[in-house]
Amino acid sequence: MRAARLHAFGKAAEVLRVEEVPAPPPGPGELLVKMLAAPVNPADLNIIEGKYGELPDLPAVIGNEGVGRVVAVGGGVSGFAPGDLVLPMCRGTWTQNLLASARDAILLPAGLDVHQAAMLTVNPPSAWGLLQDFVKLNAGDWIVQNAANSAVGRSVIQIARARGGKTLNVVRRPELIDELRAIGADRVVLEDCDLRSQIGEFCDRRPCLGLNAVGGASALNLANALADEGTLVTYGAMGRQPLKIPNGLLIFRNLHFRGFWLNRWKEKSPAPAIKEMFSTLAGLVARGELVLPVHRVYPLTELVEAVEEAGRESRAGKVLLDLSA
Amino acid sequence: MRAARLHAFGKAAEVLRVEEVPAPPPGPGELLVKMLAAPVNPADLNIIEGKYGELPDLPAVIGNEGVGRVVAVGGGVSGFAPGDLVLPMCRGTWTQNLLASARDAILLPAGLDVHQAAMLTVNPPSAWGLLQDFVKLNAGDWIVQNAANSAVGRSVIQIARARGGKTLNVVRRPELIDELRAIGADRVVLEDCDLRSQIGEFCDRRPCLGLNAVGGASALNLANALADEGTLVTYGAMGRQPLKIPNGLLIFRNLHFRGFWLNRWKEKSPAPAIKEMFSTLAGLVARGELVLPVHRVYPLTELVEAVEEAGRESRAGKVLLDLSA
């Protein structure tokens, strides 16, 4: 049994090693999980480089999501049995053996696509929280978002669609237009489109919710598209520019500007709500209504290549680690 | 009976005239009010110059607040009698005779100071709405505001104090520090004070509500002072600069950015809530707990001088028109 361990912060080739790890029996309340697949997320890259808000004590097995099968069940655990497909819901997922708390783990339907399941813990819940917590969305309501091709953006498109909402999506590259329409985006426009003057051409009513992962001029473009009383939620800052909000959008149009952070959202969400969310998300995945693109799957032996590939702008989807071999 | 009538948009001396107006008997549901005093507000100056969002058809009697006494009561009106002190709650207050809707008019305690009552309709309700609608304030909670010397700012200080709240006030001129402390400001600091680094010196806990009438760097200074989850409400834009919001204040500190506009607030507030507010505000005025400074009182014959004086930055308080003579 092996795991990817970080020994220092720096370049992946110099600080990451695949090492043998023990497979201890699960203690009370624990599950021993044989991990099957885990993505290489931007947060992992930042941790490897030592540029993240919370850094682990080293050496550490990293990885912040993934999927596996229960191998053994500790004392006092009910609801799980060997062979169950689970999201372990803990850090340190780039491993073949994981001890997970049964209280936090999420049971998945047996036949769920393992690669899709591996990507279910971070980005789809962000989309879920963004759509759930800020505006009461009714069928036919529009949502406008930038960074629409990201895993969160694609999750927003598909989850909103499943709920009867409509999405206006802003992307930077024209080749993404057809790709996002194919997964259910109602409208896809390019970043240089002036939404203030053109919103009427795209939507039969103005969006009540805007989702911003870019900041700067792109965020203002979304805000200008919103209906009076609408809410712009910022959950990322890819453009590294602050929001610039004309006073009139606040005073006269009564827009709300809010923020979303998945860590905070998870902390404040009650466990039953989290379980219900994953049950719904797993249902969408099972029906093919929530699909995130996979760029390439690497075996654990090609760990460094996987991490380097995940850092390239050109990738089209998630880089996954196959932990089953 | 005379009134100040606007005949064109432009310089006060050229477009404002004091003219004889009739005193018609009140129709059903109306009050005939003999006006006593009315302020010259910034909105009036903007209307005279033709630079306001909603401009009246000309010629028009202008003025957007004031106080008077009921002279005659129309058919079907209950709750008002000749001699009552009232806020007519309509436009066109720079007149000696006003027909007001009894449904909208607010009855005041008989002995209330007429000059203070004349200023009760616009600025104190703004402060009330700002303190009421965004954050549930508990005793001991701090509010941070800029433009603290404005009529809204002073109202915030006094209304918050009456409710057990504490205010941290940002002003531009050092001579205002003692003046605002004298009306109950807990802390008064100058605009160049860096609240992010110094907030701990001023408040025993971080403010949960920020009130911004300036925009730009001043607004960001307030936002940086707020507690996590705090709300910054923008109700003015004196500095004519947009808000610039670092993404981290939204994502990680979960600040809320909102706007307030008195017109919208009045429209959506139910009549009983409005009446209860004025009852509370009148009580504060009667007890000397809500006092706004009067710069100078002009008779209607010196209308143009009054308007010109109201436009000068040097004034220290409201310019009032005495309509009783």
PDB file of N, CA and C in Angstrom, chain A residues 58-100:
ATOM      1  N   LEU A  58       4.561  18.655   8.082  1.00  0.00           N
ATOM      2  CA  LEU A  58       5.212  17.728   7.158  1.00  0.00           C
ATOM      3  C   LEU A  58       6.011  16.668   7.943  1.00  0.00           C
ATOM      4  N   PRO A  59       6.232  15.483   7.367  1.00  0.00           N
ATOM      5  CA  PRO A  59       5.668  15.034   6.088  1.00  0.00           C
ATOM      6  C   PRO A  59       4.169  14.783   6.202  1.00  0.00           C
ATOM      7  N   ALA A  60       3.448  14.931   5.070  1.00  0.00           N
ATOM      8  CA  ALA A  60       2.000  14.761   5.082  1.00  0.00           C
ATOM      9  C   ALA A  60       1.539  14.129   3.775  1.00  0.00           C
ATOM     10  N   VAL A  61       0.553  13.243   3.891  1.00  0.00           N
ATOM     11  CA  VAL A  61      -0.159  12.783   2.699  1.00  0.00           C
ATOM     12  C   VAL A  61      -1.131  13.899   2.334  1.00  0.00           C
ATOM     13  N   ILE A  62      -1.090  14.359   1.088  1.00  0.00           N
ATOM     14  CA  ILE A  62      -2.002  15.451   0.742  1.00  0.00           C
ATOM     15  C   ILE A  62      -3.161  14.932  -0.108  1.00  0.00           C
ATOM     16  N   GLY A  63      -3.892  15.866  -0.766  1.00  0.00           N
ATOM     17  CA  GLY A  63      -5.108  15.495  -1.499  1.00  0.00           C
ATOM     18  C   GLY A  63      -6.331  15.879  -0.682  1.00  0.00           C
ATOM     19  N   ASN A  64      -7.285  16.608  -1.278  1.00  0.00           N
ATOM     20  CA  ASN A  64      -8.427  17.070  -0.474  1.00  0.00           C
ATOM     21  C   ASN A  64      -9.770  16.487  -0.883  1.00  0.00           C
ATOM     22  N   GLU A  65      -9.778  15.565  -1.848  1.00  0.00           N
ATOM     23  CA  GLU A  65     -11.016  14.829  -2.122  1.00  0.00           C
ATOM     24  C   GLU A  65     -10.670  13.543  -2.859  1.00  0.00           C
ATOM     25  N   GLY A  66     -11.654  12.676  -3.023  1.00  0.00           N
ATOM     26  CA  GLY A  66     -11.428  11.411  -3.699  1.00  0.00           C
ATOM     27  C   GLY A  66     -12.493  10.413  -3.298  1.00  0.00           C
ATOM     28  N   VAL A  67     -12.424   9.230  -3.900  1.00  0.00           N
ATOM     29  CA  VAL A  67     -13.442   8.213  -3.638  1.00  0.00           C
ATOM     30  C   VAL A  67     -12.751   6.870  -3.404  1.00  0.00           C
ATOM     31  N   GLY A  68     -13.385   6.033  -2.587  1.00  0.00           N
ATOM     32  CA  GLY A  68     -12.796   4.724  -2.316  1.00  0.00           C
ATOM     33  C   GLY A  68     -13.859   3.718  -1.922  1.00  0.00           C
ATOM     34  N   ARG A  69     -13.379   2.495  -1.595  1.00  0.00           N
ATOM     35  CA  ARG A  69     -14.291   1.450  -1.126  1.00  0.00           C
ATOM     36  C   ARG A  69     -13.932   1.059   0.292  1.00  0.00           C
ATOM     37  N   VAL A  70     -14.942   0.843   1.091  1.00  0.00           N
ATOM     38  CA  VAL A  70     -14.721   0.419   2.469  1.00  0.00           C
ATOM     39  C   VAL A  70     -14.113  -0.991   2.461  1.00  0.00           C
ATOM     40  N   VAL A  71     -13.013  -1.137   3.210  1.00  0.00           N
ATOM     41  CA  VAL A  71     -12.355  -2.438   3.337  1.00  0.00           C
ATOM     42  C   VAL A  71     -12.696  -3.065   4.689  1.00  0.00           C
ATOM     43  N   ALA A  72     -12.724  -2.234   5.718  1.00  0.00           N
ATOM     44  CA  ALA A  72     -13.025  -2.741   7.063  1.00  0.00           C
ATOM     45  C   ALA A  72     -13.730  -1.644   7.846  1.00  0.00           C
ATOM     46  N   VAL A  73     -14.566  -2.087   8.788  1.00  0.00           N
ATOM     47  CA  VAL A  73     -15.408  -1.175   9.558  1.00  0.00           C
ATOM     48  C   VAL A  73     -15.029  -1.284  11.023  1.00  0.00           C
ATOM     49  N   GLY A  74     -14.793  -0.154  11.687  1.00  0.00           N
ATOM     50  CA  GLY A  74     -14.417  -0.157  13.096  1.00  0.00           C
ATOM     51  C   GLY A  74     -15.606  -0.380  14.019  1.00  0.00           C
ATOM     52  N   GLY A  75     -15.326  -0.467  15.318  1.00  0.00           N
ATOM     53  CA  GLY A  75     -16.374  -0.705  16.300  1.00  0.00           C
ATOM     54  C   GLY A  75     -17.375   0.442  16.353  1.00  0.00           C
ATOM     55  N   GLY A  76     -18.647   0.096  16.601  1.00  0.00           N
ATOM     56  CA  GLY A  76     -19.671   1.123  16.776  1.00  0.00           C
ATOM     57  C   GLY A  76     -20.109   1.809  15.503  1.00  0.00           C
ATOM     58  N   VAL A  77     -19.663   1.324  14.363  1.00  0.00           N
ATOM     59  CA  VAL A  77     -20.048   1.973  13.105  1.00  0.00           C
ATOM     60  C   VAL A  77     -21.264   1.267  12.523  1.00  0.00           C
ATOM     61  N   SER A  78     -22.292   2.035  12.191  1.00  0.00           N
ATOM     62  CA  SER A  78     -23.426   1.435  11.488  1.00  0.00           C
ATOM     63  C   SER A  78     -23.629   2.177  10.175  1.00  0.00           C
ATOM     64  N   GLY A  79     -24.261   1.510   9.238  1.00  0.00           N
ATOM     65  CA  GLY A  79     -24.568   2.174   7.971  1.00  0.00           C
ATOM     66  C   GLY A  79     -23.510   1.976   6.903  1.00  0.00           C
ATOM     67  N   PHE A  80     -22.408   1.344   7.226  1.00  0.00           N
ATOM     68  CA  PHE A  80     -21.359   1.072   6.230  1.00  0.00           C
ATOM     69  C   PHE A  80     -20.961  -0.395   6.309  1.00  0.00           C
ATOM     70  N   ALA A  81     -20.603  -0.960   5.158  1.00  0.00           N
ATOM     71  CA  ALA A  81     -20.142  -2.350   5.120  1.00  0.00           C
ATOM     72  C   ALA A  81     -19.010  -2.455   4.112  1.00  0.00           C
ATOM     73  N   PRO A  82     -18.130  -3.444   4.270  1.00  0.00           N
ATOM     74  CA  PRO A  82     -17.057  -3.623   3.292  1.00  0.00           C
ATOM     75  C   PRO A  82     -17.628  -3.694   1.875  1.00  0.00           C
ATOM     76  N   GLY A  83     -16.941  -3.029   0.942  1.00  0.00           N
ATOM     77  CA  GLY A  83     -17.394  -2.984  -0.443  1.00  0.00           C
ATOM     78  C   GLY A  83     -18.152  -1.721  -0.796  1.00  0.00           C
ATOM     79  N   ASP A  84     -18.645  -0.972   0.226  1.00  0.00           N
ATOM     80  CA  ASP A  84     -19.390   0.267  -0.048  1.00  0.00           C
ATOM     81  C   ASP A  84     -18.498   1.302  -0.730  1.00  0.00           C
ATOM     82  N   LEU A  85     -19.085   1.996  -1.698  1.00  0.00           N
ATOM     83  CA  LEU A  85     -18.397   3.127  -2.329  1.00  0.00           C
ATOM     84  C   LEU A  85     -18.623   4.348  -1.441  1.00  0.00           C
ATOM     85  N   VAL A  86     -17.535   5.036  -1.069  1.00  0.00           N
ATOM     86  CA  VAL A  86     -17.691   6.177  -0.143  1.00  0.00           C
ATOM     87  C   VAL A  86     -16.810   7.362  -0.538  1.00  0.00           C
ATOM     88  N   LEU A  87     -17.308   8.548  -0.168  1.00  0.00           N
ATOM     89  CA  LEU A  87     -16.463   9.741  -0.137  1.00  0.00           C
ATOM     90  C   LEU A  87     -15.962   9.845   1.295  1.00  0.00           C
ATOM     91  N   PRO A  88     -14.652   9.770   1.510  1.00  0.00           N
ATOM     92  CA  PRO A  88     -14.170   9.745   2.903  1.00  0.00           C
ATOM     93  C   PRO A  88     -14.275  11.105   3.597  1.00  0.00           C
ATOM     94  N   MET A  89     -14.364  12.212   2.833  1.00  0.00           N
ATOM     95  CA  MET A  89     -14.564  13.540   3.403  1.00  0.00           C
ATOM     96  C   MET A  89     -13.475  13.936   4.390  1.00  0.00           C
ATOM     97  N   CYS A  90     -12.240  13.619   4.038  1.00  0.00           N
ATOM     98  CA  CYS A  90     -11.143  14.090   4.880  1.00  0.00           C
ATOM     99  C   CYS A  90      -9.951  14.418   3.983  1.00  0.00           C
ATOM    100  N   ARG A  91      -8.929  15.008   4.560  1.00  0.00           N
ATOM    101  CA  ARG A  91      -7.729  15.313   3.792  1.00  0.00           C
ATOM    102  C   ARG A  91      -6.820  14.096   3.717  1.00  0.00           C
ATOM    103  N   GLY A  92      -5.800  14.182   2.850  1.00  0.00           N
ATOM    104  CA  GLY A  92      -4.851  13.087   2.745  1.00  0.00           C
ATOM    105  C   GLY A  92      -5.377  11.971   1.875  1.00  0.00           C
ATOM    106  N   THR A  93      -5.993  12.330   0.757  1.00  0.00           N
ATOM    107  CA  THR A  93      -6.667  11.326  -0.089  1.00  0.00           C
ATOM    108  C   THR A  93      -5.760  10.703  -1.146  1.00  0.00           C
ATOM    109  N   TRP A  94      -4.540  11.233  -1.315  1.00  0.00           N
ATOM    110  CA  TRP A  94      -3.653  10.654  -2.334  1.00  0.00           C
ATOM    111  C   TRP A  94      -2.938   9.432  -1.742  1.00  0.00           C
ATOM    112  N   THR A  95      -3.715   8.442  -1.440  1.00  0.00           N
ATOM    113  CA  THR A  95      -3.203   7.258  -0.765  1.00  0.00           C
ATOM    114  C   THR A  95      -4.034   6.049  -1.168  1.00  0.00           C
ATOM    115  N   GLN A  96      -3.472   4.879  -0.978  1.00  0.00           N
ATOM    116  CA  GLN A  96      -4.265   3.684  -1.262  1.00  0.00           C
ATOM    117  C   GLN A  96      -5.064   3.228  -0.054  1.00  0.00           C
ATOM    118  N   ASN A  97      -4.644   3.675   1.135  1.00  0.00           N
ATOM    119  CA  ASN A  97      -5.328   3.322   2.383  1.00  0.00           C
ATOM    120  C   ASN A  97      -5.687   4.559   3.147  1.00  0.00           C
ATOM    121  N   LEU A  98      -6.915   4.671   3.566  1.00  0.00           N
ATOM    122  CA  LEU A  98      -7.290   5.868   4.307  1.00  0.00           C
ATOM    123  C   LEU A  98      -8.149   5.454   5.491  1.00  0.00           C
ATOM    124  N   LEU A  99      -7.837   5.994   6.678  1.00  0.00           N
ATOM    125  CA  LEU A  99      -8.733   5.825   7.819  1.00  0.00           C
ATOM    126  C   LEU A  99      -9.646   7.046   7.847  1.00  0.00           C
ATOM    127  N   ALA A 100     -10.951   6.824   7.702  1.00  0.00           N
ATOM    128  CA  ALA A 100     -11.907   7.933   7.639  1.00  0.00           C
ATOM    129  C   ALA A 100     -12.887   7.829   8.794  1.00  0.00           C
TER     130      ALA A 100
END
